[in-house]
XYZ file of C-alpha atoms in Angstrom:
659
model
C 151.613 -24.325 84.865
C 152.226 -21.265 86.730
C 150.615 -18.142 84.726
C 153.055 -16.062 82.808
C 151.889 -12.796 84.816
C 152.879 -14.639 88.080
C 156.285 -15.346 86.741
C 156.963 -11.883 85.909
C 155.637 -10.631 89.491
C 158.049 -13.185 90.974
C 161.307 -12.216 89.075
C 160.407 -8.409 89.183
C 159.639 -8.714 93.274
C 162.739 -10.950 94.114
C 165.811 -9.164 95.241
C 168.900 -10.998 94.080
C 170.857 -9.588 97.235
C 168.187 -11.119 99.488
C 168.054 -14.250 97.801
C 171.892 -14.941 97.236
C 172.453 -13.354 100.858
C 170.706 -16.252 102.403
C 173.529 -18.754 100.963
C 176.486 -16.486 100.447
C 178.130 -13.931 102.778
C 177.892 -10.642 100.730
C 179.873 -7.456 101.563
C 179.683 -4.177 99.591
C 182.242 -2.941 97.091
C 181.060 0.262 95.295
C 177.571 -0.265 93.782
C 177.888 -3.835 93.948
C 178.178 -6.883 96.354
C 181.004 -9.344 96.466
C 181.455 -12.844 97.878
C 183.067 -16.167 97.487
C 181.892 -17.751 94.570
C 179.424 -20.960 95.580
C 179.862 -22.827 92.354
C 183.532 -23.236 92.278
C 186.288 -23.139 94.992
C 187.971 -19.795 95.425
C 189.704 -17.848 98.072
C 189.589 -14.465 96.790
C 186.047 -13.193 96.244
C 185.052 -12.823 92.679
C 181.206 -13.491 92.888
C 179.383 -10.149 91.987
C 175.885 -9.202 92.766
C 174.338 -6.158 90.906
C 171.421 -5.181 92.795
C 170.378 -2.242 90.265
C 170.224 -4.854 87.543
C 169.001 -7.963 89.839
C 171.617 -10.191 88.602
C 174.817 -11.830 89.619
C 178.053 -12.931 87.898
C 181.155 -14.868 88.896
C 184.212 -13.373 87.160
C 186.278 -16.469 88.127
C 183.920 -19.396 86.691
C 181.615 -17.396 84.608
C 178.240 -18.376 86.097
C 175.807 -15.835 85.648
C 172.174 -15.391 86.418
C 169.109 -14.071 88.129
C 167.337 -15.182 91.421
C 165.748 -17.955 89.728
C 168.570 -19.411 87.784
C 170.693 -18.812 91.181
C 168.322 -20.958 93.150
C 168.168 -23.826 90.096
C 172.020 -23.896 90.044
C 172.608 -23.737 93.744
C 169.841 -25.798 95.217
C 169.317 -27.984 92.119
C 165.740 -26.689 91.927
C 163.698 -26.974 88.692
C 162.382 -23.717 87.095
C 158.945 -24.325 88.624
C 160.418 -25.331 92.232
C 162.505 -21.995 91.844
C 159.381 -19.954 91.293
C 157.544 -21.659 94.013
C 160.154 -21.086 96.641
C 160.532 -17.213 95.611
C 156.902 -16.850 95.556
C 156.670 -18.335 99.002
C 159.509 -16.391 100.217
C 157.989 -12.895 99.166
C 154.308 -13.909 99.533
C 153.165 -14.362 96.180
C 150.075 -16.393 95.871
C 150.311 -19.222 93.241
C 147.359 -21.162 92.285
C 147.964 -24.823 92.014
C 145.946 -27.727 91.923
C 145.984 -30.305 94.794
C 148.518 -33.207 94.073
C 146.770 -36.591 94.018
C 148.602 -40.083 94.778
C 148.660 -40.464 90.975
C 150.450 -37.202 90.363
C 152.803 -37.886 93.060
C 154.065 -41.032 91.289
C 154.210 -39.081 88.231
C 156.587 -36.365 89.567
C 160.333 -36.515 88.584
C 162.292 -38.592 90.829
C 164.227 -36.078 92.569
C 161.158 -34.137 93.377
C 159.845 -37.441 94.539
C 162.237 -37.748 97.076
C 161.692 -34.508 98.373
C 158.119 -35.170 98.634
C 158.754 -38.403 100.754
C 161.180 -36.857 103.128
C 158.764 -34.077 103.625
C 156.026 -36.369 104.299
C 158.186 -38.588 106.678
C 159.118 -35.201 108.679
C 155.405 -34.170 109.198
C 154.542 -37.827 110.075
C 157.261 -37.751 112.536
C 156.183 -34.541 114.209
C 152.418 -35.607 114.257
C 153.268 -38.696 116.020
C 155.390 -36.804 118.577
C 152.614 -34.386 119.283
C 149.496 -36.103 118.725
C 149.961 -40.083 119.391
C 149.401 -41.357 122.586
C 152.845 -43.416 122.831
C 154.314 -40.468 120.685
C 154.016 -38.202 123.378
C 154.389 -40.632 126.318
C 157.816 -41.647 125.077
C 158.838 -39.363 122.524
C 157.901 -35.882 123.629
C 158.728 -36.863 127.381
C 162.119 -37.628 126.322
C 162.688 -34.300 124.692
C 161.262 -32.674 127.568
C 163.609 -34.650 129.905
C 166.594 -33.244 127.841
C 165.551 -29.814 128.557
C 164.151 -28.875 125.191
C 161.257 -26.409 125.421
C 157.968 -27.053 123.130
C 159.338 -24.106 121.194
C 162.755 -25.310 120.263
C 161.179 -28.785 119.447
C 159.181 -27.159 116.849
C 161.640 -25.148 115.473
C 164.095 -28.004 114.753
C 161.081 -30.160 113.799
C 161.956 -32.883 116.010
C 159.772 -36.046 115.958
C 159.424 -39.783 116.895
C 158.907 -42.970 114.974
C 156.810 -45.514 116.474
C 158.493 -48.626 117.703
C 156.520 -50.679 115.287
C 158.106 -52.492 112.172
C 156.043 -51.250 109.414
C 153.730 -48.297 110.659
C 155.213 -45.610 108.730
C 156.111 -47.338 105.569
C 152.390 -48.406 105.214
C 151.107 -45.032 105.914
C 153.430 -43.364 103.345
C 152.273 -46.267 100.725
C 148.595 -45.582 101.661
C 149.070 -42.042 101.166
C 150.210 -42.569 97.504
C 154.156 -42.277 97.912
C 156.465 -44.429 96.064
C 157.711 -47.535 97.819
C 161.059 -47.088 95.438
C 161.477 -43.396 96.733
C 161.064 -44.684 100.566
C 163.673 -47.043 99.831
C 166.156 -44.749 98.219
C 165.821 -42.231 100.671
C 166.627 -44.869 103.443
C 163.412 -44.270 105.120
C 162.223 -48.011 104.545
C 164.456 -51.084 104.090
C 163.443 -53.816 101.643
C 163.910 -57.428 102.891
C 164.918 -60.361 100.343
C 161.309 -61.410 100.002
C 160.588 -57.588 98.817
C 158.607 -56.547 101.870
C 159.725 -53.075 103.614
C 160.162 -52.351 106.999
C 160.787 -48.874 109.096
C 164.547 -47.994 109.368
C 163.959 -45.744 112.142
C 161.784 -47.890 114.394
C 161.375 -46.690 117.856
C 163.949 -43.544 117.400
C 163.775 -40.052 118.300
C 163.967 -38.191 114.822
C 166.185 -35.322 114.019
C 165.578 -33.760 110.354
C 168.233 -32.590 108.147
C 167.761 -29.878 105.956
C 169.361 -28.225 103.129
C 170.241 -24.622 102.766
C 166.675 -23.637 101.608
C 164.870 -25.329 104.474
C 163.939 -28.577 102.716
C 164.212 -31.732 104.629
C 166.669 -34.258 102.964
C 167.589 -36.919 105.562
C 167.348 -37.902 109.133
C 169.138 -38.742 112.148
C 167.759 -41.212 114.482
C 168.302 -41.780 118.425
C 167.365 -44.908 119.914
C 166.126 -44.986 123.524
C 167.400 -48.723 124.026
C 169.862 -49.404 126.457
C 170.982 -52.342 124.657
C 174.709 -51.755 123.515
C 174.133 -53.806 120.546
C 171.705 -51.391 119.058
C 173.377 -48.443 117.462
C 173.052 -44.958 119.561
C 172.502 -43.128 116.195
C 171.112 -44.284 112.615
C 171.364 -41.826 109.670
C 169.893 -41.568 106.453
C 172.020 -43.318 103.589
C 173.578 -41.267 101.020
C 170.797 -40.602 98.144
C 170.294 -37.867 95.158
C 169.048 -35.407 97.465
C 171.523 -36.025 100.618
C 175.174 -36.291 100.714
C 176.341 -36.232 104.396
C 179.811 -34.821 103.562
C 178.401 -31.825 102.191
C 175.659 -31.070 104.610
C 176.001 -29.395 108.124
C 173.322 -29.809 110.506
C 171.635 -26.845 111.656
C 173.086 -24.475 109.152
C 169.530 -23.662 107.819
C 168.923 -22.177 111.352
C 171.967 -20.693 111.945
C 173.488 -19.167 108.659
C 171.849 -15.586 109.501
C 173.759 -15.748 112.924
C 176.812 -17.001 111.648
C 176.928 -14.057 108.991
C 175.915 -11.310 111.622
C 178.608 -12.504 114.059
C 181.289 -13.356 111.704
C 181.929 -16.711 113.455
C 180.646 -20.298 113.258
C 180.458 -22.593 116.136
C 181.420 -26.409 114.953
C 180.156 -29.071 117.444
C 179.680 -32.866 117.093
C 176.153 -33.859 117.841
C 172.499 -32.560 117.105
C 171.612 -32.135 120.644
C 174.720 -29.662 120.971
C 173.437 -27.646 118.414
C 169.584 -27.811 119.601
C 170.845 -26.925 123.416
C 173.168 -24.019 122.148
C 170.253 -22.383 120.209
C 167.837 -22.628 122.966
C 170.643 -21.030 125.264
C 170.552 -18.232 122.459
C 173.774 -18.880 120.895
C 172.578 -19.503 117.167
C 175.831 -19.380 114.974
C 176.554 -23.275 115.535
C 176.508 -26.273 113.267
C 177.374 -30.119 113.392
C 178.827 -32.379 111.123
C 175.949 -34.386 110.460
C 177.022 -37.821 111.516
C 180.369 -37.915 109.749
C 183.696 -36.770 110.382
C 184.678 -33.163 109.177
C 184.987 -32.914 105.420
C 186.671 -30.549 103.136
C 183.117 -29.826 101.532
C 181.615 -29.174 104.968
C 184.534 -26.547 105.589
C 184.028 -24.895 102.367
C 180.406 -24.569 102.961
C 181.400 -22.485 106.151
C 183.634 -20.503 104.200
C 180.948 -18.977 102.417
C 179.346 -17.206 105.405
C 182.430 -16.331 107.723
C 186.368 -17.056 107.682
C 186.158 -17.900 111.319
C 185.672 -21.408 112.979
C 185.474 -22.278 116.588
C 185.425 -25.778 117.429
C 183.680 -26.929 120.720
C 184.940 -30.198 122.320
C 184.322 -31.848 125.814
C 187.326 -32.456 127.863
C 187.848 -36.383 126.542
C 191.537 -36.432 125.713
C 190.802 -39.041 122.722
C 187.892 -36.854 121.232
C 190.110 -33.910 121.284
C 193.108 -35.920 119.869
C 190.766 -36.915 117.056
C 189.861 -33.110 116.260
C 193.650 -32.668 115.114
C 192.741 -33.975 111.682
C 189.790 -31.146 111.517
C 191.603 -28.649 112.677
C 194.226 -29.227 109.952
C 191.919 -29.552 107.249
C 190.408 -25.889 108.305
C 193.786 -24.280 108.293
C 194.632 -25.699 104.860
C 191.390 -24.072 103.432
C 192.684 -20.744 104.736
C 190.240 -20.336 107.659
C 191.008 -18.942 110.847
C 190.219 -21.441 113.840
C 190.007 -21.704 117.531
C 189.159 -24.316 119.847
C 187.287 -24.554 123.433
C 187.223 -27.309 125.852
C 184.525 -27.767 128.307
C 184.985 -29.015 132.006
C 185.538 -32.681 132.332
C 182.289 -34.360 132.156
C 180.608 -31.490 129.890
C 179.888 -31.247 126.469
C 178.301 -28.208 124.647
C 175.007 -29.829 125.242
C 175.041 -30.560 128.787
C 176.795 -27.267 129.507
C 174.140 -25.122 127.531
C 171.624 -27.041 129.609
C 172.583 -26.430 133.057
C 173.938 -22.615 132.556
C 172.220 -19.431 131.605
C 172.640 -17.943 128.235
C 175.105 -15.212 129.185
C 177.066 -17.914 130.869
C 177.277 -20.067 127.844
C 178.127 -17.038 125.795
C 180.849 -15.885 128.212
C 182.442 -19.324 128.507
C 182.753 -19.519 124.785
C 184.352 -16.250 124.315
C 186.800 -16.560 127.261
C 188.156 -19.797 126.517
C 188.532 -19.775 122.976
C 192.191 -20.480 122.391
C 194.112 -20.426 118.725
C 195.384 -23.807 117.426
C 198.958 -23.499 118.288
C 198.244 -22.602 122.065
C 195.746 -25.548 121.937
C 198.215 -28.226 120.517
C 201.075 -26.959 122.326
C 199.132 -26.899 125.907
C 197.883 -30.589 125.286
C 201.079 -31.936 124.024
C 203.106 -30.313 126.329
C 201.286 -32.168 129.126
C 202.206 -35.411 127.529
C 205.896 -34.278 126.718
C 206.799 -33.648 130.244
C 210.260 -32.689 130.075
C 211.050 -35.732 127.531
C 213.273 -34.031 124.486
C 212.167 -36.837 122.036
C 208.206 -36.002 122.743
C 208.904 -32.211 122.660
C 210.436 -32.667 119.199
C 207.557 -34.753 118.063
C 205.396 -31.745 119.404
C 207.123 -28.961 117.606
C 206.978 -31.078 114.146
C 203.329 -31.594 114.921
C 202.674 -27.854 115.476
C 205.105 -26.931 112.599
C 203.260 -29.218 110.123
C 199.878 -27.560 110.886
C 201.326 -23.886 110.517
C 202.819 -24.871 107.169
C 199.129 -25.678 105.965
C 198.195 -22.107 106.079
C 197.959 -20.826 102.528
C 198.267 -17.087 103.244
C 202.077 -16.114 103.915
C 201.477 -13.164 106.467
C 199.268 -15.692 108.524
C 201.866 -18.343 108.429
C 204.471 -15.876 109.725
C 202.417 -14.636 112.700
C 201.725 -18.065 113.936
C 205.312 -19.063 113.478
C 206.257 -15.919 115.874
C 203.447 -17.235 118.300
C 204.869 -20.920 118.089
C 208.494 -19.700 118.950
C 207.110 -17.503 121.932
C 204.752 -20.301 123.424
C 207.234 -23.133 123.142
C 210.702 -21.083 123.553
C 212.284 -22.295 120.727
C 214.152 -20.053 117.812
C 211.815 -18.583 115.158
C 214.666 -19.181 112.349
C 214.888 -22.905 113.109
C 211.000 -22.885 112.850
C 211.036 -20.903 109.457
C 213.298 -23.474 108.070
C 211.412 -26.514 109.106
C 208.175 -24.850 107.499
C 210.071 -24.110 104.253
C 211.242 -27.672 104.198
C 207.697 -28.854 104.197
C 206.538 -26.129 101.608
C 209.322 -27.315 99.303
C 208.433 -31.004 99.754
C 204.778 -29.990 99.281
C 205.504 -28.101 95.881
C 207.636 -30.976 94.662
C 205.076 -33.458 95.266
C 202.136 -31.348 93.692
C 204.545 -30.621 90.722
C 205.531 -34.211 90.355
C 201.658 -35.034 90.516
C 200.810 -32.456 87.775
C 203.484 -33.373 85.198
C 202.832 -37.262 85.843
C 199.095 -36.774 84.984
C 199.518 -34.004 82.323
C 196.841 -34.756 80.030
C 194.367 -32.555 78.440
C 191.343 -31.794 80.703
C 187.931 -29.924 80.455
C 188.185 -26.219 81.651
C 185.365 -24.920 83.487
C 186.575 -21.578 83.608
C 185.180 -18.426 82.366
C 186.645 -18.289 78.733
C 185.501 -22.006 77.778
C 182.149 -21.031 79.236
C 181.891 -18.056 76.783
C 183.139 -20.239 74.105
C 180.643 -22.730 74.390
C 177.951 -20.125 74.806
C 178.680 -17.777 72.108
C 181.506 -18.969 69.554
C 180.647 -21.741 67.373
C 183.699 -23.758 65.762
C 184.846 -21.888 62.559
C 183.970 -18.296 63.556
C 186.937 -15.974 62.888
C 188.083 -14.877 66.515
C 188.449 -11.381 65.702
C 185.093 -10.990 63.798
C 183.383 -12.736 66.958
C 185.209 -10.046 69.519
C 184.120 -7.099 67.109
C 180.537 -8.728 67.274
C 180.555 -9.017 70.865
C 181.815 -5.414 71.417
C 178.761 -4.238 69.369
C 175.976 -6.432 71.141
C 177.683 -5.288 74.459
C 177.242 -1.548 73.508
C 173.718 -2.353 72.509
C 172.770 -4.158 75.636
C 174.325 -1.578 78.002
C 173.802 1.661 76.005
C 171.006 1.255 73.788
C 168.763 3.907 75.541
C 171.705 6.719 75.700
C 172.522 9.341 73.192
C 175.448 10.323 71.629
C 176.492 13.593 70.093
C 177.532 13.133 66.230
C 178.089 15.642 63.618
C 175.968 16.119 60.515
C 178.044 15.841 57.304
C 175.618 17.537 55.198
C 174.797 20.556 57.774
C 178.110 20.189 59.829
C 175.895 20.645 63.006
C 175.836 18.275 66.308
C 173.062 16.247 66.611
C 171.920 14.119 69.458
C 171.192 10.433 68.567
C 170.092 7.228 70.176
C 172.904 4.879 70.361
C 170.564 1.737 69.407
C 169.166 3.965 66.308
C 172.979 4.829 65.220
C 174.350 1.541 65.325
C 171.306 -0.098 63.843
C 171.619 2.281 60.716
C 175.282 1.844 60.331
C 174.914 -1.985 60.205
C 171.904 -1.861 57.758
C 173.456 0.943 55.642
C 176.773 -1.172 55.337
C 174.833 -4.340 54.804
C 176.590 -6.168 57.499
C 175.574 -9.450 59.291
C 176.450 -11.040 62.436
C 178.012 -14.502 61.978
C 177.465 -15.435 65.420
C 173.857 -16.714 65.544
C 173.355 -15.654 69.376
C 174.413 -12.354 68.609
C 172.307 -12.091 65.573
C 169.465 -13.111 67.451
C 170.017 -10.077 69.877
C 170.381 -7.455 67.113
C 167.273 -8.984 65.147
C 165.430 -8.307 68.253
C 166.536 -4.577 68.315
C 165.615 -4.537 64.534
C 162.380 -5.694 65.075
C 161.751 -3.014 67.436
C 163.261 -0.532 65.353
C 161.644 -1.398 61.952
C 158.069 -0.605 63.207
C 155.168 0.589 61.562
C 155.742 4.099 62.864
C 156.643 6.729 60.099
C 160.198 7.131 59.589
C 160.951 4.021 61.512
C 161.966 5.565 64.688
C 163.840 3.829 67.136
C 161.600 2.070 69.731
C 163.424 1.495 73.430
C 163.682 -1.944 74.874
C 163.265 -2.098 78.461
C 166.487 -3.335 80.474
C 164.576 -6.527 81.654
C 163.573 -7.446 77.787
C 166.564 -9.707 77.559
C 167.452 -10.143 81.169
C 164.391 -12.252 81.563
C 164.247 -13.593 77.860
C 162.743 -16.919 77.189
C 165.907 -18.077 75.628
C 168.388 -19.073 78.368
C 171.489 -18.437 76.555
C 170.532 -14.871 75.445
C 169.519 -14.316 79.167
C 173.021 -15.412 80.240
C 174.758 -13.610 77.852
C 172.877 -10.573 78.645
C 173.806 -10.650 82.404
C 177.764 -11.540 81.116
C 177.875 -8.546 79.111
C 176.145 -6.082 81.472
C 178.582 -7.028 84.518
C 182.368 -5.570 84.552
C 185.188 -7.243 87.149
C 186.101 -3.964 87.865
C 184.527 -1.006 89.702
C 185.658 2.515 90.194
C 185.832 3.622 93.912
C 183.308 6.317 94.925
C 186.227 7.925 96.888
C 188.364 8.489 93.347
C 186.253 11.585 92.499
C 186.718 13.113 96.199
C 190.517 12.698 95.986
C 190.507 14.553 92.397
C 191.388 11.216 90.347
C 189.660 11.905 87.244
C 188.646 8.716 85.153
C 187.073 8.776 81.842
C 183.801 6.647 82.112
C 182.517 4.771 79.277
C 178.910 5.813 79.406
C 179.982 9.677 79.021
C 178.851 10.993 75.354
C 182.335 11.797 73.972
C 183.936 8.381 75.319
C 180.883 6.302 74.488
C 180.727 7.541 70.970
C 184.538 6.993 70.674
C 184.244 3.206 71.605
C 181.243 2.742 69.621
C 182.781 4.173 66.312
C 185.820 2.121 67.051
C 183.917 -0.987 67.434
C 181.925 -0.525 64.161
C 185.049 0.424 62.324
C 186.852 -3.003 63.275
C 183.568 -4.887 62.573
C 183.836 -3.612 58.840
C 187.636 -4.129 58.776
C 187.570 -7.594 59.947
C 184.730 -8.259 57.635
C 186.932 -6.893 54.894
C 189.714 -8.978 55.721
C 187.585 -12.304 55.613
C 186.263 -11.155 52.129
C 189.811 -10.475 50.863
C 190.882 -13.977 52.278
C 187.777 -15.489 50.420
C 188.617 -14.208 47.360
C 192.061 -14.765 47.467
C 191.248 -18.392 47.876
C 188.577 -18.473 44.800
C 191.587 -16.815 42.543
C 193.726 -19.911 43.605
C 191.296 -22.232 41.974
C 189.656 -20.013 39.281
C 190.480 -21.206 35.630
C 188.168 -18.567 33.799
C 190.061 -15.335 32.711
C 186.812 -13.308 32.595
C 185.905 -14.615 36.290
C 189.519 -14.021 37.492
C 189.474 -10.181 36.061
C 185.998 -9.859 38.048
C 187.534 -11.263 41.396
C 190.940 -9.197 40.982
C 188.617 -6.022 40.778
C 186.636 -7.046 43.864
C 189.871 -7.720 45.679
C 191.383 -4.312 44.926
C 187.982 -2.550 46.082
C 188.037 -4.583 49.168
C 191.650 -3.652 49.919
C 191.054 0.025 49.284
C 188.275 0.059 51.782
C 190.534 -1.946 54.351
C 193.452 0.821 53.960
C 190.801 3.221 54.544
C 189.627 1.925 57.376
C 193.140 1.001 58.876
C 194.015 4.806 58.567
C 191.133 5.798 60.691
C 191.939 3.143 63.293
C 195.563 4.364 62.935
C 197.011 0.978 61.511
C 199.407 -0.320 59.268
C 198.361 -2.725 56.585
C 200.789 -5.508 56.338
C 199.225 -7.915 53.867
């Protein structure tokens, strides 16, 4: 258990922009930062980070939270895991008892898998550096590849002894769960139930998630036997999904953001050699063909991808699929081909850092020139093959979602291939129409109700229990929003007895209005928040003076729903540009005294109006079933009183009563 004081220190110290910035590329917009939401697929940024209040909110999917909840959602951390991660990041000490083997077995499975892979990484590193066979075989191999001790340490490279059970027995002796060893793929269970090491005699490349935790491994054999697989990778597990992971991204994400470009290679050693050469904005597709999930992962940090390939024609042709996938996701893509017989790894090892960087920058070409140059050589004047080439390039252009980008590439294609642009446009439009018809057909054929994950449905789940009148819920939300954002502000009102202008605290004003009219909140979540304000207001202080609630009170509330709702109500999708005032554009701000009072007064009047309308409906329903003349007379009197009140409030709001 982490002490409450330590938790408070962690949450107050952690800066939301620094925490989120490790996983999402953020750009400043007004007083906030924006980026592509990591929790749903989007091409237009709607993910907002408010540094002043240390919170985030996505106006696309409705996800909200602080640094802790971001890590819990993004990295699938438990609450204690997120706190420990932040404590480590900001150097905040946490006193925790040492874990015994018994405690390790009692940990939840996911954390158990993380613990096992972390132990395995440390074990392989230790064998490489401190075991005689490890140094003679493993360390020597990496040194022969030109890797320096510093780069070996940085990427936490290791070696698994060429013995069947050494790792497995060591792990079990240390108290690690045998089932977790099997589930992470570190050990394989035979039919008789015994275990042996999956990575026996292999060089070990740990694979990390975005926060640096080890989730899997790639193992390279040193055997020359062609029957032995050159690389063996960890199988899928609860913590490792290879289609959603990019090797090296943990080490490269900062450089990718800084350079606004990501180099995409094929192998582990390509990444490591380029890092050693000073080129750090590079990732590999982690032992699998490039996937849509991996491309979306890159898009969080940059919109620009450079694919690096060796000169092998078969490999280059295979890259066409990945290239089209990148275009379809709306990213910019260029390609670099290395000289025959060279790949990123070998080129980086045989050239100086400056030469590597210069070669990449000077030889990166857009996908049209890349495809055209490659396929034109094959066409060699054959009109049939040239037609196929044109269709191939045009089909790639048609994948680009942005119309302006499509137009630019169409013009470039026409110039390079010396072909009429109008014909190319016509072909692209045919493809677009065909794709649209296909998508429309699929949509109508599968036109069944589906679960909505948008902002509206999330709010309904969070705030609006079934049966609550929507109008009342809207009015209640408006009042709570004002309380959350402006309870410490002051407004000017006219004292009806003295006719003098008085300053009054917003929280105190709203509280008095609600209590005096004996109004109650039907939404239980709103009611909890109002009661929290009420508790502070009804203090033992003489005169029941309003006591301020600190802004962080609800932001760090123990009730997760209240915390999320608070963030939701504190954030706004639109921000007034700081340049408007300089240009003389005057906009009334909500927080200004007169404007704020007008909003509060309107929200309170609507709250009263909707309450009266509900009461009127209730009385009318009772009258339908009332058989006692005496009771009916009382109900009619109540109805008329409610109707008079409704008419008065409607006049104040400038509305006409129609029922």
